[in-house]
mmCIF file of C-alpha atoms and ligand atoms in Angstrom:
data_model
loop_
_atom_site.group_PDB
_atom_site.id
_atom_site.type_symbol
_atom_site.label_atom_id
_atom_site.label_comp_id
_atom_site.label_asym_id
_atom_site.label_seq_id
_atom_site.Cartn_x
_atom_site.Cartn_y
_atom_site.Cartn_z
ATOM 1 C CA UNK H 2 -13.345 39.178 -105.662
ATOM 2 C CA UNK H 3 -11.117 36.157 -106.036
ATOM 3 C CA UNK H 4 -9.303 34.379 -103.193
ATOM 4 C CA UNK H 5 -6.314 32.328 -104.296
ATOM 5 C CA UNK H 6 -4.017 30.086 -102.301
ATOM 6 C CA UNK H 7 -0.345 29.919 -103.322
ATOM 7 C CA UNK H 8 0.517 26.709 -105.159
ATOM 8 C CA UNK H 9 2.841 25.587 -102.355
ATOM 9 C CA UNK H 10 1.729 26.770 -98.940
ATOM 10 C CA UNK H 11 1.867 25.366 -95.443
ATOM 11 C CA UNK H 12 3.248 21.986 -94.413
ATOM 12 C CA UNK H 13 5.942 20.459 -96.581
ATOM 13 C CA UNK H 14 5.770 16.774 -97.462
ATOM 14 C CA UNK H 15 7.944 15.664 -94.524
ATOM 15 C CA UNK H 16 6.096 17.631 -91.845
ATOM 16 C CA UNK H 17 2.673 16.607 -93.154
ATOM 17 C CA UNK H 18 3.755 12.971 -93.083
ATOM 18 C CA UNK H 19 4.978 13.320 -89.466
ATOM 19 C CA UNK H 20 1.796 15.035 -88.261
ATOM 20 C CA UNK H 21 -0.382 12.445 -90.041
ATOM 21 C CA UNK H 22 1.654 9.717 -88.335
ATOM 22 C CA UNK H 23 0.799 11.152 -84.909
ATOM 23 C CA UNK H 24 -2.926 11.209 -85.719
ATOM 24 C CA UNK H 25 -2.811 7.641 -87.091
ATOM 25 C CA UNK H 26 -1.115 6.387 -83.938
ATOM 26 C CA UNK H 27 -3.588 8.237 -81.710
ATOM 27 C CA UNK H 28 -6.401 6.270 -83.297
ATOM 28 C CA UNK H 29 -4.765 3.075 -82.043
ATOM 29 C CA UNK H 30 -5.305 4.250 -78.471
ATOM 30 C CA UNK H 31 -1.646 4.041 -77.419
ATOM 31 C CA UNK H 32 0.290 6.348 -75.133
ATOM 32 C CA UNK H 33 2.074 8.627 -77.578
ATOM 33 C CA UNK H 34 5.194 10.688 -77.069
ATOM 34 C CA UNK H 35 6.898 12.826 -79.675
ATOM 35 C CA UNK H 36 10.636 13.463 -79.444
ATOM 36 C CA UNK H 37 10.523 17.263 -79.455
ATOM 37 C CA UNK H 38 7.396 19.124 -80.628
ATOM 38 C CA UNK H 39 6.198 17.474 -83.856
ATOM 39 C CA UNK H 40 6.062 20.848 -85.631
ATOM 40 C CA UNK H 41 6.957 24.436 -84.687
ATOM 41 C CA UNK H 42 3.380 25.562 -84.377
ATOM 42 C CA UNK H 43 1.877 26.218 -80.953
ATOM 43 C CA UNK H 44 -1.710 25.576 -82.144
ATOM 44 C CA UNK H 45 -0.911 22.121 -83.511
ATOM 45 C CA UNK H 46 1.127 21.142 -80.462
ATOM 46 C CA UNK H 47 -1.641 22.343 -78.103
ATOM 47 C CA UNK H 48 -4.308 20.428 -80.016
ATOM 48 C CA UNK H 49 -2.224 17.247 -79.842
ATOM 49 C CA UNK H 50 -1.544 17.786 -76.125
ATOM 50 C CA UNK H 51 -5.318 17.953 -75.567
ATOM 51 C CA UNK H 52 -5.571 14.557 -77.239
ATOM 52 C CA UNK H 53 -2.974 13.199 -74.836
ATOM 53 C CA UNK H 54 0.249 13.446 -76.876
ATOM 54 C CA UNK H 55 3.213 14.162 -74.608
ATOM 55 C CA UNK H 56 6.375 15.919 -75.751
ATOM 56 C CA UNK H 57 9.799 14.642 -74.688
ATOM 57 C CA UNK H 58 11.956 17.754 -74.698
ATOM 58 C CA UNK H 59 15.332 16.027 -74.693
ATOM 59 C CA UNK H 60 17.371 12.889 -74.147
ATOM 60 C CA UNK H 61 17.127 13.148 -70.350
ATOM 61 C CA UNK H 62 13.326 13.213 -70.511
ATOM 62 C CA UNK H 63 13.453 10.094 -72.687
ATOM 63 C CA UNK H 64 15.762 8.342 -70.241
ATOM 64 C CA UNK H 65 13.331 9.107 -67.393
ATOM 65 C CA UNK H 66 10.528 7.100 -69.037
ATOM 66 C CA UNK H 67 9.940 3.734 -67.384
ATOM 67 C CA UNK H 68 11.383 0.714 -69.209
ATOM 68 C CA UNK H 69 8.911 -1.512 -70.954
ATOM 69 C CA UNK H 70 9.150 -5.248 -70.319
ATOM 70 C CA UNK H 71 8.449 -7.930 -72.927
ATOM 71 C CA UNK H 72 4.745 -8.571 -73.361
ATOM 72 C CA UNK H 73 3.702 -5.252 -71.802
ATOM 73 C CA UNK H 74 1.711 -2.691 -73.764
ATOM 74 C CA UNK H 75 4.422 -0.259 -74.805
ATOM 75 C CA UNK H 76 4.296 3.478 -75.242
ATOM 76 C CA UNK H 77 5.215 4.716 -78.700
ATOM 77 C CA UNK H 78 7.753 7.461 -79.325
ATOM 78 C CA UNK H 79 7.406 9.262 -82.637
ATOM 79 C CA UNK H 80 10.555 10.714 -84.179
ATOM 80 C CA UNK H 81 9.709 13.961 -85.938
ATOM 81 C CA UNK H 82 10.593 14.984 -89.490
ATOM 82 C CA UNK H 83 13.918 16.654 -88.521
ATOM 83 C CA UNK H 84 15.312 13.308 -87.371
ATOM 84 C CA UNK H 85 17.471 12.516 -84.326
ATOM 85 C CA UNK H 86 21.002 11.234 -83.601
ATOM 86 C CA UNK H 87 21.535 7.483 -83.826
ATOM 87 C CA UNK H 88 21.958 7.334 -80.061
ATOM 88 C CA UNK H 89 18.252 8.080 -79.539
ATOM 89 C CA UNK H 90 17.280 4.883 -81.414
ATOM 90 C CA UNK H 91 19.622 2.936 -79.132
ATOM 91 C CA UNK H 92 18.050 4.404 -75.988
ATOM 92 C CA UNK H 93 14.556 3.590 -77.297
ATOM 93 C CA UNK H 94 15.607 0.019 -77.964
ATOM 94 C CA UNK H 95 17.245 -0.416 -74.573
ATOM 95 C CA UNK H 96 14.101 0.837 -72.880
ATOM 96 C CA UNK H 97 11.892 -1.437 -74.948
ATOM 97 C CA UNK H 98 9.863 1.502 -76.242
ATOM 98 C CA UNK H 99 8.177 1.323 -79.616
ATOM 99 C CA UNK H 100 9.855 3.692 -82.079
ATOM 100 C CA UNK H 101 7.764 5.158 -84.866
ATOM 101 C CA UNK H 102 10.132 6.872 -87.219
ATOM 102 C CA UNK H 103 8.642 9.860 -89.030
ATOM 103 C CA UNK H 104 12.038 11.268 -90.046
ATOM 104 C CA UNK H 105 11.617 12.890 -93.462
ATOM 105 C CA UNK H 106 13.162 10.609 -96.134
ATOM 106 C CA UNK H 107 15.231 13.558 -97.393
ATOM 107 C CA UNK H 108 16.798 13.928 -93.939
ATOM 108 C CA UNK H 109 17.238 10.156 -93.639
ATOM 109 C CA UNK H 110 19.223 10.292 -96.870
ATOM 110 C CA UNK H 111 21.680 12.751 -95.252
ATOM 111 C CA UNK H 112 22.071 10.409 -92.250
ATOM 112 C CA UNK H 113 23.006 7.591 -94.621
ATOM 113 C CA UNK H 114 25.469 9.750 -96.561
ATOM 114 C CA UNK H 115 27.368 11.045 -93.514
ATOM 115 C CA UNK H 116 27.363 7.643 -91.856
ATOM 116 C CA UNK H 117 28.835 5.944 -94.941
ATOM 117 C CA UNK H 118 31.281 8.744 -95.752
ATOM 118 C CA UNK H 119 32.640 8.921 -92.229
ATOM 119 C CA UNK H 120 32.961 5.132 -92.093
ATOM 120 C CA UNK H 121 35.165 5.486 -95.171
ATOM 121 C CA UNK H 122 37.374 7.823 -93.144
ATOM 122 C CA UNK H 123 36.242 11.141 -94.598
ATOM 123 C CA UNK H 124 35.889 14.383 -92.654
ATOM 124 C CA UNK H 125 32.245 15.552 -92.693
ATOM 125 C CA UNK H 126 31.346 19.216 -93.044
ATOM 126 C CA UNK H 127 27.703 20.101 -92.389
ATOM 127 C CA UNK H 128 26.686 23.526 -93.655
ATOM 128 C CA UNK H 129 23.859 24.615 -91.374
ATOM 129 C CA UNK H 130 22.818 26.027 -88.026
ATOM 130 C CA UNK H 131 24.618 24.052 -85.293
ATOM 131 C CA UNK H 132 21.776 24.644 -82.817
ATOM 132 C CA UNK H 133 19.059 23.263 -85.114
ATOM 133 C CA UNK H 134 17.696 19.811 -84.183
ATOM 134 C CA UNK H 135 18.094 18.586 -87.771
ATOM 135 C CA UNK H 136 21.815 19.434 -87.720
ATOM 136 C CA UNK H 137 22.235 17.911 -84.245
ATOM 137 C CA UNK H 138 20.621 14.771 -85.646
ATOM 138 C CA UNK H 139 22.981 14.648 -88.644
ATOM 139 C CA UNK H 140 26.013 15.119 -86.371
ATOM 140 C CA UNK H 141 24.770 12.123 -84.417
ATOM 141 C CA UNK H 142 25.113 9.875 -87.494
ATOM 142 C CA UNK H 143 28.764 10.761 -88.162
ATOM 143 C CA UNK H 144 31.261 8.105 -87.132
ATOM 144 C CA UNK H 145 34.355 10.278 -87.258
ATOM 145 C CA UNK H 146 35.439 13.932 -87.354
ATOM 146 C CA UNK H 147 32.699 16.428 -88.186
ATOM 147 C CA UNK H 148 32.558 20.222 -88.482
ATOM 148 C CA UNK H 149 29.377 22.298 -88.525
ATOM 149 C CA UNK H 150 29.524 25.801 -89.950
ATOM 150 C CA UNK H 151 27.084 28.294 -91.408
ATOM 151 C CA UNK H 152 29.098 31.396 -92.315
ATOM 152 C CA UNK H 153 31.608 31.919 -95.158
ATOM 153 C CA UNK H 154 34.087 33.322 -92.625
ATOM 154 C CA UNK H 155 34.039 30.018 -90.738
ATOM 155 C CA UNK H 156 34.828 28.235 -93.988
ATOM 156 C CA UNK H 157 37.736 30.640 -94.616
ATOM 157 C CA UNK H 158 39.132 29.864 -91.177
ATOM 158 C CA UNK H 159 38.667 26.103 -91.464
ATOM 159 C CA UNK H 160 41.881 24.093 -91.369
ATOM 160 C CA UNK H 161 41.723 20.365 -92.022
ATOM 161 C CA UNK H 162 43.639 18.705 -89.193
ATOM 162 C CA UNK H 163 44.771 15.746 -91.350
ATOM 163 C CA UNK H 164 44.893 14.657 -94.991
ATOM 164 C CA UNK H 165 41.417 13.140 -95.102
ATOM 165 C CA UNK H 166 38.924 13.742 -97.887
ATOM 166 C CA UNK H 167 36.085 16.142 -97.036
ATOM 167 C CA UNK H 168 32.414 15.389 -97.637
ATOM 168 C CA UNK H 169 30.177 18.462 -97.536
ATOM 169 C CA UNK H 170 26.419 18.219 -96.977
ATOM 170 C CA UNK H 171 23.872 20.885 -96.043
ATOM 171 C CA UNK H 172 20.931 21.345 -93.715
ATOM 172 C CA UNK H 173 17.796 20.792 -95.822
ATOM 173 C CA UNK H 174 16.550 24.365 -95.379
ATOM 174 C CA UNK H 175 19.874 26.128 -95.991
ATOM 175 C CA UNK H 176 20.087 28.972 -98.502
ATOM 176 C CA UNK H 177 21.194 27.596 -101.864
ATOM 177 C CA UNK H 178 23.469 30.507 -102.911
ATOM 178 C CA UNK H 179 25.184 30.690 -99.546
ATOM 179 C CA UNK H 180 25.826 26.942 -99.633
ATOM 180 C CA UNK H 181 27.523 27.227 -103.029
ATOM 181 C CA UNK H 182 29.572 30.179 -101.900
ATOM 182 C CA UNK H 183 30.823 28.180 -98.893
ATOM 183 C CA UNK H 184 31.585 25.142 -101.089
ATOM 184 C CA UNK H 185 33.665 27.357 -103.387
ATOM 185 C CA UNK H 186 35.759 28.522 -100.437
ATOM 186 C CA UNK H 187 36.555 24.870 -99.619
ATOM 187 C CA UNK H 188 37.415 24.092 -103.228
ATOM 188 C CA UNK H 189 39.752 27.097 -103.477
ATOM 189 C CA UNK H 190 41.657 25.806 -100.473
ATOM 190 C CA UNK H 191 42.662 22.849 -102.621
ATOM 191 C CA UNK H 192 41.146 20.179 -100.382
ATOM 192 C CA UNK H 193 39.881 16.928 -101.835
ATOM 193 C CA UNK H 194 36.178 17.693 -101.547
ATOM 194 C CA UNK H 195 33.049 15.756 -102.463
ATOM 195 C CA UNK H 196 29.850 17.776 -102.268
ATOM 196 C CA UNK H 197 26.317 16.473 -101.884
ATOM 197 C CA UNK H 198 23.685 19.168 -102.212
ATOM 198 C CA UNK H 199 21.081 18.043 -99.703
ATOM 199 C CA UNK H 200 19.003 21.238 -99.732
ATOM 200 C CA UNK H 201 15.316 20.404 -100.014
ATOM 201 C CA UNK H 202 13.342 22.227 -102.698
ATOM 202 C CA UNK H 203 10.190 22.592 -100.530
ATOM 203 C CA UNK H 204 11.261 25.928 -99.027
ATOM 204 C CA UNK H 205 12.309 27.391 -102.352
ATOM 205 C CA UNK H 206 9.092 26.281 -104.061
ATOM 206 C CA UNK H 207 6.986 27.797 -101.272
ATOM 207 C CA UNK H 208 8.860 31.101 -101.625
ATOM 208 C CA UNK H 209 8.673 31.096 -105.412
ATOM 209 C CA UNK H 210 4.929 30.472 -105.482
ATOM 210 C CA UNK H 211 4.338 33.151 -102.792
ATOM 211 C CA UNK H 212 6.191 35.700 -104.915
ATOM 212 C CA UNK H 213 4.304 34.758 -108.080
ATOM 213 C CA UNK H 214 0.962 35.167 -106.327
ATOM 214 C CA UNK H 215 1.984 38.403 -104.556
ATOM 215 C CA UNK H 216 2.854 40.078 -107.864
ATOM 216 C CA UNK H 217 -0.762 39.611 -108.978
ATOM 217 C CA UNK H 218 -2.606 40.093 -105.684
ATOM 218 C CA UNK H 219 -4.047 43.343 -104.344
ATOM 219 C CA UNK H 220 -3.864 41.981 -100.800
ATOM 220 C CA UNK H 221 -1.668 39.158 -99.452
ATOM 221 C CA UNK H 222 -2.220 37.273 -96.212
ATOM 222 C CA UNK H 223 0.750 35.347 -94.799
ATOM 223 C CA UNK H 224 -0.140 32.836 -92.061
ATOM 224 C CA UNK H 225 2.418 31.403 -89.663
ATOM 225 C CA UNK H 226 4.024 31.355 -86.245
ATOM 226 C CA UNK H 227 5.485 34.549 -84.791
ATOM 227 C CA UNK H 228 8.855 32.849 -84.293
ATOM 228 C CA UNK H 229 8.892 30.972 -87.582
ATOM 229 C CA UNK H 230 11.790 32.285 -89.660
ATOM 230 C CA UNK H 231 10.476 30.761 -92.892
ATOM 231 C CA UNK H 232 7.123 32.573 -92.409
ATOM 232 C CA UNK H 233 8.922 35.863 -91.814
ATOM 233 C CA UNK H 234 10.845 35.290 -95.024
ATOM 234 C CA UNK H 235 7.549 34.707 -96.875
ATOM 235 C CA UNK H 236 6.227 37.948 -95.420
ATOM 236 C CA UNK H 237 9.318 39.836 -96.635
ATOM 237 C CA UNK H 238 9.000 38.385 -100.143
ATOM 238 C CA UNK H 239 5.274 39.160 -100.380
ATOM 239 C CA UNK H 240 5.762 42.707 -99.025
ATOM 240 C CA UNK H 241 8.281 43.382 -101.792
ATOM 241 C CA UNK H 242 5.651 42.562 -104.404
ATOM 242 C CA UNK H 243 2.419 43.639 -102.695
ATOM 243 C CA UNK H 244 2.152 46.712 -100.448
ATOM 244 C CA UNK H 245 -0.939 45.343 -98.642
ATOM 245 C CA UNK H 246 0.615 42.280 -97.047
ATOM 246 C CA UNK H 247 -0.635 41.042 -93.656
ATOM 247 C CA UNK H 248 1.212 38.655 -91.302
ATOM 248 C CA UNK H 249 -1.151 36.730 -89.046
ATOM 249 C CA UNK H 250 -0.685 33.891 -86.591
ATOM 250 C CA UNK H 251 -4.340 32.894 -86.229
ATOM 251 C CA UNK H 252 -7.650 34.105 -87.614
ATOM 252 C CA UNK H 253 -8.042 36.372 -84.540
ATOM 253 C CA UNK H 254 -5.155 38.535 -85.779
ATOM 254 C CA UNK H 255 -6.861 39.290 -89.069
ATOM 255 C CA UNK H 256 -8.202 42.848 -89.178
ATOM 256 C CA UNK H 257 -9.025 43.265 -92.827
ATOM 257 C CA UNK H 258 -10.780 46.179 -94.383
ATOM 258 C CA UNK H 259 -11.019 45.572 -98.067
ATOM 259 C CA UNK H 260 -12.038 48.380 -100.416
ATOM 260 C CA UNK H 261 -14.385 47.488 -103.270
ATOM 261 C CA UNK H 262 -11.512 47.811 -105.753
ATOM 262 C CA UNK H 263 -9.777 44.692 -104.429
ATOM 263 C CA UNK H 264 -9.955 41.936 -107.050
ATOM 264 C CA UNK H 265 -7.532 39.318 -105.817
ATOM 265 C CA UNK H 266 -6.662 38.264 -102.253
ATOM 266 C CA UNK H 267 -3.697 35.916 -102.099
ATOM 267 C CA UNK H 268 -2.964 33.567 -99.206
ATOM 268 C CA UNK H 269 0.225 31.749 -98.316
ATOM 269 C CA UNK H 270 1.477 30.028 -95.173
ATOM 270 C CA UNK H 271 4.714 28.980 -93.488
ATOM 271 C CA UNK H 272 5.995 25.422 -93.285
ATOM 272 C CA UNK H 273 4.423 24.735 -89.884
ATOM 273 C CA UNK H 274 0.949 26.112 -90.604
ATOM 274 C CA UNK H 275 -1.741 23.426 -90.619
ATOM 275 C CA UNK H 276 -4.252 23.142 -93.463
ATOM 276 C CA UNK H 277 -7.157 23.663 -91.079
ATOM 277 C CA UNK H 278 -5.949 27.178 -90.248
ATOM 278 C CA UNK H 279 -5.382 28.026 -93.912
ATOM 279 C CA UNK H 280 -8.941 26.888 -94.712
ATOM 280 C CA UNK H 281 -10.371 28.937 -91.819
ATOM 281 C CA UNK H 282 -8.731 32.086 -93.177
ATOM 282 C CA UNK H 283 -9.888 31.317 -96.725
ATOM 283 C CA UNK H 284 -13.475 30.797 -95.552
ATOM 284 C CA UNK H 285 -13.432 33.919 -93.407
ATOM 285 C CA UNK H 286 -12.384 36.125 -96.315
ATOM 286 C CA UNK H 287 -14.886 34.406 -98.626
ATOM 287 C CA UNK H 288 -17.811 34.905 -96.221
ATOM 288 C CA UNK H 289 -17.005 38.433 -95.012
ATOM 289 C CA UNK H 290 -16.030 40.219 -98.193
HETATM 290 FE FE1 F3S T 12 10.162 19.240 -95.321
HETATM 291 FE FE2 F3S T 12 11.568 17.083 -95.524
HETATM 292 FE FE3 F3S T 12 12.063 19.094 -97.065
HETATM 293 S S1 F3S T 12 10.813 17.956 -93.647
HETATM 294 S S2 F3S T 12 11.567 20.873 -95.856
HETATM 295 S S3 F3S T 12 10.227 17.883 -97.095
HETATM 296 S S4 F3S T 12 13.522 17.833 -96.058
#
């Protein structure tokens, strides 16, 4: 029996980079805070908490930290891959805290675009989930009027309050087709629109490689957090192609009974699933079947 991991599975480039940054900083023996949980995976966050990493849940928690005076050993605050509003950098500076910026470069690019475009007087439209930290971060880099929307109906109802140009960007994980549909609505309205497609290909590649593997596999195992929407999506895709698809959060959830006829077991994992967990599942299947 063969066990095969999907070509793209688990952490994307930006999240891996952020998690690695936390481990690197831990080795330096500093007091480490992350602004928000570094990744949406309870296991990873718990493991880091055991090593002493503290999570700052919001701006108020950051403001409560004691100021650091010149010459004192400072605590380091790590900005996670989703990025944060510009204001957070200002607060860190005022407090004299060391800022270690692990914002994904693809997200940083969006910050630069909206900052420049709004400085030029353009109205920014962000296509994405207004409650998502990445979108909140992008809003915090706009220097003028900004609208966040995620549904075509909201685009239909949008009325530009002045004669500015519109610059449209998207949340990095937004659905590509839906983004284009929304852009078309804006274009049909006759506004002067410039569009920057800032959707990251990591999600799409993970989904594509999960589907490819699921079409060949007799059994598929999808690993990821219960509340992770991208893992649920992977599960849906794999179930369409492979009737024996299992969704597990940790190895403890895996109750596999594999008949002798099974030739290929495929494994994929959501964006917040650490490599260690993927390897554990791979080894378990290898040893037990
Ligand atoms: Fe990941 Fe960065 Fe893309 S955090 S999903 S590689 S934008």
